[in-house]
PDB file of C-alpha atoms in Angstrom:
ATOM      1  CA  UNK A  22      93.615  77.217 103.050  1.00  0.00           C
ATOM      2  CA  UNK A  23      93.479  76.264  99.416  1.00  0.00           C
ATOM      3  CA  UNK A  24      95.334  78.424  96.989  1.00  0.00           C
ATOM      4  CA  UNK A  25      97.835  79.655  99.580  1.00  0.00           C
ATOM      5  CA  UNK A  26     101.159  80.678  98.064  1.00  0.00           C
ATOM      6  CA  UNK A  27     103.022  80.706 101.379  1.00  0.00           C
ATOM      7  CA  UNK A  28     103.702  76.964 101.658  1.00  0.00           C
ATOM      8  CA  UNK A  29     107.330  75.893 101.768  1.00  0.00           C
ATOM      9  CA  UNK A  30     108.566  72.707 100.144  1.00  0.00           C
ATOM     10  CA  UNK A  31     108.660  69.682 102.427  1.00  0.00           C
ATOM     11  CA  UNK A  32     111.893  67.673 102.624  1.00  0.00           C
ATOM     12  CA  UNK A  33     111.706  64.059 101.457  1.00  0.00           C
ATOM     13  CA  UNK A  34     111.485  61.555 104.285  1.00  0.00           C
ATOM     14  CA  UNK A  35     114.424  59.233 104.933  1.00  0.00           C
ATOM     15  CA  UNK A  36     112.114  56.573 106.370  1.00  0.00           C
ATOM     16  CA  UNK A  37     112.039  53.302 104.475  1.00  0.00           C
ATOM     17  CA  UNK A  38     111.968  52.536 100.782  1.00  0.00           C
ATOM     18  CA  UNK A  39     109.344  54.819  99.320  1.00  0.00           C
ATOM     19  CA  UNK A  40     107.492  55.035 102.615  1.00  0.00           C
ATOM     20  CA  UNK A  41     106.401  58.514 103.678  1.00  0.00           C
ATOM     21  CA  UNK A  42     107.303  59.405 107.271  1.00  0.00           C
ATOM     22  CA  UNK A  43     104.644  60.391 109.787  1.00  0.00           C
ATOM     23  CA  UNK A  44     105.540  63.629 111.531  1.00  0.00           C
ATOM     24  CA  UNK A  45     103.615  66.433 113.153  1.00  0.00           C
ATOM     25  CA  UNK A  46     106.581  68.788 113.145  1.00  0.00           C
ATOM     26  CA  UNK A  47     106.239  72.108 111.409  1.00  0.00           C
ATOM     27  CA  UNK A  48     109.301  71.329 109.277  1.00  0.00           C
ATOM     28  CA  UNK A  49     107.386  68.440 107.680  1.00  0.00           C
ATOM     29  CA  UNK A  50     103.990  70.147 107.402  1.00  0.00           C
ATOM     30  CA  UNK A  51     104.826  73.876 107.294  1.00  0.00           C
ATOM     31  CA  UNK A  52     101.227  74.974 106.930  1.00  0.00           C
ATOM     32  CA  UNK A  53      98.975  72.666 108.886  1.00  0.00           C
ATOM     33  CA  UNK A  54      96.149  71.753 106.512  1.00  0.00           C
ATOM     34  CA  UNK A  55      92.517  71.651 107.591  1.00  0.00           C
ATOM     35  CA  UNK A  56      91.039  68.217 106.918  1.00  0.00           C
ATOM     36  CA  UNK A  57      87.294  67.634 107.026  1.00  0.00           C
ATOM     37  CA  UNK A  58      86.048  64.238 108.233  1.00  0.00           C
ATOM     38  CA  UNK A  59      82.494  63.077 107.657  1.00  0.00           C
ATOM     39  CA  UNK A  60      80.625  61.731 110.681  1.00  0.00           C
ATOM     40  CA  UNK A  61      77.908  59.389 111.814  1.00  0.00           C
ATOM     41  CA  UNK A  62      74.437  60.742 112.586  1.00  0.00           C
ATOM     42  CA  UNK A  63      72.551  58.238 114.703  1.00  0.00           C
ATOM     43  CA  UNK A  64      71.350  57.416 118.211  1.00  0.00           C
ATOM     44  CA  UNK A  65      74.078  57.766 120.840  1.00  0.00           C
ATOM     45  CA  UNK A  66      74.376  57.819 124.632  1.00  0.00           C
ATOM     46  CA  UNK A  67      76.478  60.169 126.738  1.00  0.00           C
ATOM     47  CA  UNK A  68      75.831  60.768 130.425  1.00  0.00           C
ATOM     48  CA  UNK A  69      72.115  61.378 130.877  1.00  0.00           C
ATOM     49  CA  UNK A  70      71.594  61.877 127.143  1.00  0.00           C
ATOM     50  CA  UNK A  71      70.280  59.264 124.718  1.00  0.00           C
ATOM     51  CA  UNK A  72      69.771  61.276 121.560  1.00  0.00           C
ATOM     52  CA  UNK A  73      70.255  61.423 117.799  1.00  0.00           C
ATOM     53  CA  UNK A  74      73.821  62.719 117.570  1.00  0.00           C
ATOM     54  CA  UNK A  75      76.717  63.374 115.238  1.00  0.00           C
ATOM     55  CA  UNK A  76      79.918  61.619 116.297  1.00  0.00           C
ATOM     56  CA  UNK A  77      83.112  60.001 115.062  1.00  0.00           C
ATOM     57  CA  UNK A  78      85.614  57.687 116.803  1.00  0.00           C
ATOM     58  CA  UNK A  79      88.605  59.692 117.989  1.00  0.00           C
ATOM     59  CA  UNK A  80      91.089  57.390 116.243  1.00  0.00           C
ATOM     60  CA  UNK A  81      90.234  59.112 112.955  1.00  0.00           C
ATOM     61  CA  UNK A  82      91.345  62.409 114.464  1.00  0.00           C
ATOM     62  CA  UNK A  83      94.581  60.762 115.605  1.00  0.00           C
ATOM     63  CA  UNK A  84      95.384  59.741 112.048  1.00  0.00           C
ATOM     64  CA  UNK A  85      95.108  63.352 110.888  1.00  0.00           C
ATOM     65  CA  UNK A  86      96.639  65.190 113.829  1.00  0.00           C
ATOM     66  CA  UNK A  87      99.616  62.852 114.266  1.00  0.00           C
ATOM     67  CA  UNK A  88     100.438  63.487 110.607  1.00  0.00           C
ATOM     68  CA  UNK A  89     100.405  67.244 111.186  1.00  0.00           C
ATOM     69  CA  UNK A  90      96.889  68.117 110.057  1.00  0.00           C
ATOM     70  CA  UNK A  91      94.010  69.921 111.754  1.00  0.00           C
ATOM     71  CA  UNK A  92      90.854  67.802 111.955  1.00  0.00           C
ATOM     72  CA  UNK A  93      87.358  69.248 111.688  1.00  0.00           C
ATOM     73  CA  UNK A  94      84.094  67.291 111.701  1.00  0.00           C
ATOM     74  CA  UNK A  95      81.452  67.469 108.977  1.00  0.00           C
ATOM     75  CA  UNK A  96      78.128  66.140 110.318  1.00  0.00           C
ATOM     76  CA  UNK A  97      75.350  65.288 107.852  1.00  0.00           C
ATOM     77  CA  UNK A  98      72.972  68.151 107.181  1.00  0.00           C
ATOM     78  CA  UNK A  99      70.389  69.129 104.558  1.00  0.00           C
ATOM     79  CA  UNK A 100      72.055  68.839 101.170  1.00  0.00           C
ATOM     80  CA  UNK A 101      72.535  71.894  99.042  1.00  0.00           C
ATOM     81  CA  UNK A 102      75.267  72.340  96.428  1.00  0.00           C
ATOM     82  CA  UNK A 103      76.044  75.805  97.767  1.00  0.00           C
ATOM     83  CA  UNK A 104      76.398  74.507 101.337  1.00  0.00           C
ATOM     84  CA  UNK A 105      78.780  71.754 100.221  1.00  0.00           C
ATOM     85  CA  UNK A 106      80.787  74.280  98.209  1.00  0.00           C
ATOM     86  CA  UNK A 107      80.990  76.696 101.144  1.00  0.00           C
ATOM     87  CA  UNK A 108      82.115  73.907 103.467  1.00  0.00           C
ATOM     88  CA  UNK A 109      84.841  72.675 101.134  1.00  0.00           C
ATOM     89  CA  UNK A 110      86.020  76.263 100.585  1.00  0.00           C
ATOM     90  CA  UNK A 111      87.300  76.069 104.160  1.00  0.00           C
ATOM     91  CA  UNK A 112      89.108  72.746 103.741  1.00  0.00           C
ATOM     92  CA  UNK A 113      92.409  71.532 102.342  1.00  0.00           C
ATOM     93  CA  UNK A 114      91.363  67.885 102.195  1.00  0.00           C
ATOM     94  CA  UNK A 115      88.428  65.523 102.750  1.00  0.00           C
ATOM     95  CA  UNK A 116      88.216  62.135 104.477  1.00  0.00           C
ATOM     96  CA  UNK A 117      85.075  60.071 103.950  1.00  0.00           C
ATOM     97  CA  UNK A 118      84.973  57.824 106.990  1.00  0.00           C
ATOM     98  CA  UNK A 119      83.570  54.393 107.805  1.00  0.00           C
ATOM     99  CA  UNK A 120      80.002  53.616 108.791  1.00  0.00           C
ATOM    100  CA  UNK A 121      76.894  51.784 107.702  1.00  0.00           C
ATOM    101  CA  UNK A 122      76.214  50.446 104.201  1.00  0.00           C
ATOM    102  CA  UNK A 123      75.578  52.817 101.300  1.00  0.00           C
ATOM    103  CA  UNK A 124      71.926  52.709 100.211  1.00  0.00           C
ATOM    104  CA  UNK A 125      71.861  50.121  97.373  1.00  0.00           C
ATOM    105  CA  UNK A 126      69.354  52.289  95.507  1.00  0.00           C
ATOM    106  CA  UNK A 127      72.246  54.709  94.910  1.00  0.00           C
ATOM    107  CA  UNK A 128      73.833  52.165  92.551  1.00  0.00           C
ATOM    108  CA  UNK A 129      70.633  50.630  91.188  1.00  0.00           C
ATOM    109  CA  UNK A 130      70.464  47.475  93.318  1.00  0.00           C
ATOM    110  CA  UNK A 131      67.914  46.041  95.713  1.00  0.00           C
ATOM    111  CA  UNK A 132      68.747  45.613  99.388  1.00  0.00           C
ATOM    112  CA  UNK A 133      70.283  42.322 100.513  1.00  0.00           C
ATOM    113  CA  UNK A 134      68.938  40.763 103.769  1.00  0.00           C
ATOM    114  CA  UNK A 135      72.214  41.732 105.454  1.00  0.00           C
ATOM    115  CA  UNK A 136      72.142  45.354 104.273  1.00  0.00           C
ATOM    116  CA  UNK A 137      72.084  48.007 106.997  1.00  0.00           C
ATOM    117  CA  UNK A 138      69.129  50.348 107.333  1.00  0.00           C
ATOM    118  CA  UNK A 139      70.081  53.124 104.907  1.00  0.00           C
ATOM    119  CA  UNK A 140      71.423  56.432 106.184  1.00  0.00           C
ATOM    120  CA  UNK A 141      70.264  58.418 103.170  1.00  0.00           C
ATOM    121  CA  UNK A 142      71.020  61.772 104.790  1.00  0.00           C
ATOM    122  CA  UNK A 143      74.641  60.777 105.233  1.00  0.00           C
ATOM    123  CA  UNK A 144      74.856  59.270 101.733  1.00  0.00           C
ATOM    124  CA  UNK A 145      73.555  62.463 100.133  1.00  0.00           C
ATOM    125  CA  UNK A 146      75.820  64.687 102.257  1.00  0.00           C
ATOM    126  CA  UNK A 147      78.940  62.711 101.407  1.00  0.00           C
ATOM    127  CA  UNK A 148      78.091  62.588  97.709  1.00  0.00           C
ATOM    128  CA  UNK A 149      77.684  66.385  97.736  1.00  0.00           C
ATOM    129  CA  UNK A 150      80.929  66.967  99.645  1.00  0.00           C
ATOM    130  CA  UNK A 151      82.815  64.626  97.334  1.00  0.00           C
ATOM    131  CA  UNK A 152      81.498  66.392  94.230  1.00  0.00           C
ATOM    132  CA  UNK A 153      82.545  69.765  95.639  1.00  0.00           C
ATOM    133  CA  UNK A 154      85.986  68.429  96.618  1.00  0.00           C
ATOM    134  CA  UNK A 155      86.582  66.938  93.178  1.00  0.00           C
ATOM    135  CA  UNK A 156      85.658  70.214  91.492  1.00  0.00           C
ATOM    136  CA  UNK A 157      88.388  71.882  93.550  1.00  0.00           C
ATOM    137  CA  UNK A 158      91.018  69.212  92.903  1.00  0.00           C
ATOM    138  CA  UNK A 159      91.163  68.621  96.651  1.00  0.00           C
ATOM    139  CA  UNK A 160      92.916  65.536  98.090  1.00  0.00           C
ATOM    140  CA  UNK A 161      90.388  62.874  99.128  1.00  0.00           C
ATOM    141  CA  UNK A 162      90.837  59.761 101.275  1.00  0.00           C
ATOM    142  CA  UNK A 163      88.031  57.210 101.637  1.00  0.00           C
ATOM    143  CA  UNK A 164      88.139  54.676 104.477  1.00  0.00           C
ATOM    144  CA  UNK A 165      86.033  51.465 104.500  1.00  0.00           C
ATOM    145  CA  UNK A 166      82.551  52.824 103.716  1.00  0.00           C
ATOM    146  CA  UNK A 167      84.485  55.747 102.238  1.00  0.00           C
ATOM    147  CA  UNK A 168      85.995  53.723  99.383  1.00  0.00           C
ATOM    148  CA  UNK A 169      82.500  52.432  98.615  1.00  0.00           C
ATOM    149  CA  UNK A 170      81.123  55.993  98.565  1.00  0.00           C
ATOM    150  CA  UNK A 171      83.891  56.994  96.132  1.00  0.00           C
ATOM    151  CA  UNK A 172      83.089  54.090  93.835  1.00  0.00           C
ATOM    152  CA  UNK A 173      79.314  54.579  93.875  1.00  0.00           C
ATOM    153  CA  UNK A 174      79.555  58.364  93.443  1.00  0.00           C
ATOM    154  CA  UNK A 175      81.703  57.899  90.337  1.00  0.00           C
ATOM    155  CA  UNK A 176      79.439  55.263  88.772  1.00  0.00           C
ATOM    156  CA  UNK A 177      80.499  51.917  90.247  1.00  0.00           C
ATOM    157  CA  UNK A 178      78.575  49.252  92.156  1.00  0.00           C
ATOM    158  CA  UNK A 179      79.013  47.219  95.336  1.00  0.00           C
ATOM    159  CA  UNK A 180      78.986  43.571  96.309  1.00  0.00           C
ATOM    160  CA  UNK A 181      76.112  43.408  98.787  1.00  0.00           C
ATOM    161  CA  UNK A 182      77.426  40.635 101.035  1.00  0.00           C
ATOM    162  CA  UNK A 183      80.778  38.902 100.640  1.00  0.00           C
ATOM    163  CA  UNK A 184      79.954  35.830 102.738  1.00  0.00           C
ATOM    164  CA  UNK A 185      76.847  34.844 100.754  1.00  0.00           C
ATOM    165  CA  UNK A 186      77.889  36.066  97.305  1.00  0.00           C
ATOM    166  CA  UNK A 187      81.556  34.990  97.354  1.00  0.00           C
ATOM    167  CA  UNK A 188      81.448  31.700  99.299  1.00  0.00           C
ATOM    168  CA  UNK A 189      85.155  31.018  98.725  1.00  0.00           C
ATOM    169  CA  UNK A 190      86.234  34.312 100.272  1.00  0.00           C
ATOM    170  CA  UNK A 191      87.984  34.640 103.606  1.00  0.00           C
ATOM    171  CA  UNK A 192      86.169  36.146 106.576  1.00  0.00           C
ATOM    172  CA  UNK A 193      86.403  39.902 106.013  1.00  0.00           C
ATOM    173  CA  UNK A 194      84.271  40.856 109.024  1.00  0.00           C
ATOM    174  CA  UNK A 195      86.676  40.390 111.936  1.00  0.00           C
ATOM    175  CA  UNK A 196      85.055  42.791 114.381  1.00  0.00           C
ATOM    176  CA  UNK A 197      86.763  41.248 117.412  1.00  0.00           C
ATOM    177  CA  UNK A 198      90.169  41.993 115.851  1.00  0.00           C
ATOM    178  CA  UNK A 199      89.457  45.391 114.352  1.00  0.00           C
ATOM    179  CA  UNK A 200      92.744  46.875 115.571  1.00  0.00           C
ATOM    180  CA  UNK A 201      94.891  43.931 114.489  1.00  0.00           C
ATOM    181  CA  UNK A 202      96.457  42.778 111.222  1.00  0.00           C
ATOM    182  CA  UNK A 203      94.317  39.825 110.094  1.00  0.00           C
ATOM    183  CA  UNK A 204      95.140  39.320 106.410  1.00  0.00           C
ATOM    184  CA  UNK A 205      97.304  40.555 103.577  1.00  0.00           C
ATOM    185  CA  UNK A 206      96.404  42.615 100.529  1.00  0.00           C
ATOM    186  CA  UNK A 207      98.378  42.647  97.296  1.00  0.00           C
ATOM    187  CA  UNK A 208      99.216  46.102  95.970  1.00  0.00           C
ATOM    188  CA  UNK A 209      99.019  46.960  92.278  1.00  0.00           C
ATOM    189  CA  UNK A 210     102.555  47.667  91.000  1.00  0.00           C
ATOM    190  CA  UNK A 211     103.254  51.383  90.510  1.00  0.00           C
ATOM    191  CA  UNK A 212      99.970  52.295  92.193  1.00  0.00           C
ATOM    192  CA  UNK A 213      99.750  55.294  94.488  1.00  0.00           C
ATOM    193  CA  UNK A 214      99.154  52.972  97.438  1.00  0.00           C
ATOM    194  CA  UNK A 215     102.219  50.840  96.682  1.00  0.00           C
ATOM    195  CA  UNK A 216     104.395  53.943  96.367  1.00  0.00           C
ATOM    196  CA  UNK A 217     103.104  55.377  99.641  1.00  0.00           C
ATOM    197  CA  UNK A 218     103.627  52.196 101.646  1.00  0.00           C
ATOM    198  CA  UNK A 219     106.829  51.170  99.879  1.00  0.00           C
ATOM    199  CA  UNK A 220     105.936  47.540  99.221  1.00  0.00           C
ATOM    200  CA  UNK A 221     104.120  44.962  97.121  1.00  0.00           C
ATOM    201  CA  UNK A 222     101.781  43.802  99.890  1.00  0.00           C
ATOM    202  CA  UNK A 223     100.292  45.183 103.077  1.00  0.00           C
ATOM    203  CA  UNK A 224      98.911  43.617 106.249  1.00  0.00           C
ATOM    204  CA  UNK A 225      95.472  45.033 107.101  1.00  0.00           C
ATOM    205  CA  UNK A 226      92.587  44.791 109.536  1.00  0.00           C
ATOM    206  CA  UNK A 227      89.135  43.903 108.213  1.00  0.00           C
ATOM    207  CA  UNK A 228      85.627  44.781 109.440  1.00  0.00           C
ATOM    208  CA  UNK A 229      83.508  44.916 106.274  1.00  0.00           C
ATOM    209  CA  UNK A 230      80.847  42.636 104.816  1.00  0.00           C
ATOM    210  CA  UNK A 231      80.475  44.523 101.524  1.00  0.00           C
ATOM    211  CA  UNK A 232      83.045  45.398  98.861  1.00  0.00           C
ATOM    212  CA  UNK A 233      83.523  47.102  95.520  1.00  0.00           C
ATOM    213  CA  UNK A 234      81.984  45.128  92.620  1.00  0.00           C
ATOM    214  CA  UNK A 235      82.110  47.024  89.303  1.00  0.00           C
ATOM    215  CA  UNK A 236      84.850  49.643  89.486  1.00  0.00           C
ATOM    216  CA  UNK A 237      83.813  53.165  88.462  1.00  0.00           C
ATOM    217  CA  UNK A 238      85.198  54.364  85.133  1.00  0.00           C
ATOM    218  CA  UNK A 239      87.692  56.964  86.444  1.00  0.00           C
ATOM    219  CA  UNK A 240      89.129  54.541  89.025  1.00  0.00           C
ATOM    220  CA  UNK A 241      91.462  51.560  89.033  1.00  0.00           C
ATOM    221  CA  UNK A 242      92.166  48.810  91.547  1.00  0.00           C
ATOM    222  CA  UNK A 243      95.044  49.630  93.911  1.00  0.00           C
ATOM    223  CA  UNK A 244      94.830  46.560  96.159  1.00  0.00           C
ATOM    224  CA  UNK A 245      93.121  43.176  96.375  1.00  0.00           C
ATOM    225  CA  UNK A 246      93.020  40.449  98.982  1.00  0.00           C
ATOM    226  CA  UNK A 247      94.191  36.982  97.940  1.00  0.00           C
ATOM    227  CA  UNK A 248      90.571  35.884  97.468  1.00  0.00           C
ATOM    228  CA  UNK A 249      90.060  38.602  94.837  1.00  0.00           C
ATOM    229  CA  UNK A 250      88.110  41.108  96.955  1.00  0.00           C
ATOM    230  CA  UNK A 251      88.986  44.697  96.036  1.00  0.00           C
ATOM    231  CA  UNK A 252      90.695  46.431  98.965  1.00  0.00           C
ATOM    232  CA  UNK A 253      91.799  49.736  97.443  1.00  0.00           C
ATOM    233  CA  UNK A 254      90.903  52.148  94.638  1.00  0.00           C
ATOM    234  CA  UNK A 255      92.618  55.175  93.157  1.00  0.00           C
ATOM    235  CA  UNK A 256      92.361  57.321  90.062  1.00  0.00           C
ATOM    236  CA  UNK A 257      93.540  55.990  86.727  1.00  0.00           C
ATOM    237  CA  UNK A 258      96.829  57.629  85.668  1.00  0.00           C
ATOM    238  CA  UNK A 259      95.192  59.989  83.159  1.00  0.00           C
ATOM    239  CA  UNK A 260      92.674  61.281  85.691  1.00  0.00           C
ATOM    240  CA  UNK A 261      95.378  61.527  88.362  1.00  0.00           C
ATOM    241  CA  UNK A 262      97.128  64.235  86.366  1.00  0.00           C
ATOM    242  CA  UNK A 263      94.158  66.491  87.114  1.00  0.00           C
ATOM    243  CA  UNK A 264      93.562  65.300  90.700  1.00  0.00           C
ATOM    244  CA  UNK A 265      96.856  64.094  92.179  1.00  0.00           C
ATOM    245  CA  UNK A 266      95.554  62.454  95.380  1.00  0.00           C
ATOM    246  CA  UNK A 267      92.391  60.377  95.525  1.00  0.00           C
ATOM    247  CA  UNK A 268      92.642  57.088  97.395  1.00  0.00           C
ATOM    248  CA  UNK A 269      90.123  54.717  98.924  1.00  0.00           C
ATOM    249  CA  UNK A 270      90.926  51.740 101.158  1.00  0.00           C
ATOM    250  CA  UNK A 271      88.576  49.041 102.410  1.00  0.00           C
ATOM    251  CA  UNK A 272      90.503  48.569 105.667  1.00  0.00           C
ATOM    252  CA  UNK A 273      90.922  50.955 108.623  1.00  0.00           C
ATOM    253  CA  UNK A 274      94.436  52.484 108.691  1.00  0.00           C
ATOM    254  CA  UNK A 275      93.419  54.879 111.474  1.00  0.00           C
ATOM    255  CA  UNK A 276      93.272  51.905 113.864  1.00  0.00           C
ATOM    256  CA  UNK A 277      96.830  50.907 112.984  1.00  0.00           C
ATOM    257  CA  UNK A 278      98.746  54.202 112.722  1.00  0.00           C
ATOM    258  CA  UNK A 279     100.421  54.006 116.126  1.00  0.00           C
ATOM    259  CA  UNK A 280     101.915  50.550 115.583  1.00  0.00           C
ATOM    260  CA  UNK A 281     102.423  50.155 111.837  1.00  0.00           C
ATOM    261  CA  UNK A 282     104.593  52.471 109.745  1.00  0.00           C
ATOM    262  CA  UNK A 283     102.873  51.638 106.445  1.00  0.00           C
ATOM    263  CA  UNK A 284      99.505  52.761 107.794  1.00  0.00           C
ATOM    264  CA  UNK A 285     101.017  55.939 109.230  1.00  0.00           C
ATOM    265  CA  UNK A 286     102.400  56.565 105.766  1.00  0.00           C
ATOM    266  CA  UNK A 287      98.901  56.665 104.261  1.00  0.00           C
ATOM    267  CA  UNK A 288      97.892  59.555 106.519  1.00  0.00           C
ATOM    268  CA  UNK A 289     101.294  61.211 106.144  1.00  0.00           C
ATOM    269  CA  UNK A 290     101.065  61.260 102.342  1.00  0.00           C
ATOM    270  CA  UNK A 291      97.457  62.466 102.449  1.00  0.00           C
ATOM    271  CA  UNK A 292      98.139  65.291 104.912  1.00  0.00           C
ATOM    272  CA  UNK A 293     101.240  66.309 102.982  1.00  0.00           C
ATOM    273  CA  UNK A 294      99.152  66.469  99.791  1.00  0.00           C
ATOM    274  CA  UNK A 295      96.587  68.614 101.622  1.00  0.00           C
ATOM    275  CA  UNK A 296      99.321  70.999 102.777  1.00  0.00           C
ATOM    276  CA  UNK A 297     100.891  71.284  99.347  1.00  0.00           C
ATOM    277  CA  UNK A 298      97.884  71.608  97.028  1.00  0.00           C
ATOM    278  CA  UNK A 299      97.899  67.959  96.020  1.00  0.00           C
ATOM    279  CA  UNK A 300     101.667  67.442  95.833  1.00  0.00           C
ATOM    280  CA  UNK A 301     103.578  65.012  98.022  1.00  0.00           C
ATOM    281  CA  UNK A 302     106.920  63.200  98.147  1.00  0.00           C
ATOM    282  CA  UNK A 303     107.226  59.494  97.341  1.00  0.00           C
TER     283      UNK A 303
END
């Protein structure tokens, strides 16, 4: 748990140039960190049941457990600052997962015709968890919707619909190829994401129709697609001194961890930071 003084240092990985190795061995992650993952809360079917349920695709758990972490699910529930604080007391890191669109009212915009029906309970829960995690200096990873939650929570806005509002953009909603590399993103030099993956560009999957518009004040762009759509955010260098690991990506690395080293490296660096109170090897 957080504040533990029993963690041993983790040896630097020999894998690749600046690329963190994925390993579940105890020598790499001496104290397996507990990582909380936010979940869906919507209608679902299982056996004879067709009910309102909390669930999350198992590939998210793979990303954490293959990197040596312990995954625990955080379903939406009535929001209370004390509840969020108590929950994060038991965590070493937080992943805000993918899902439906953030309610545009949260960043002062009207709904676009393509906007999903809002999941305000989930929005409020994730905003509360994120606030509690940031107060603790806890490592945070946002995936797809998650990077948008990070940006909105910290004061940024979203592009409601790429296809209609950026007509020159590529197709970013490739649902039939969600587990495949479909386009390239350019990584900001010296960014956390470029150091983790060990390169200047990264092949990614793409299933989103929204994107970051105005970047929140504490954040900077870590990656963009060639059409200018923001694909990654992280803390500005000054803020990063106080919170070493906060990263949001618009793509889904959890779908690519078993076949692509660079995407494994994202989870490896995050889990290592969780195990070592925000510190990790690059």
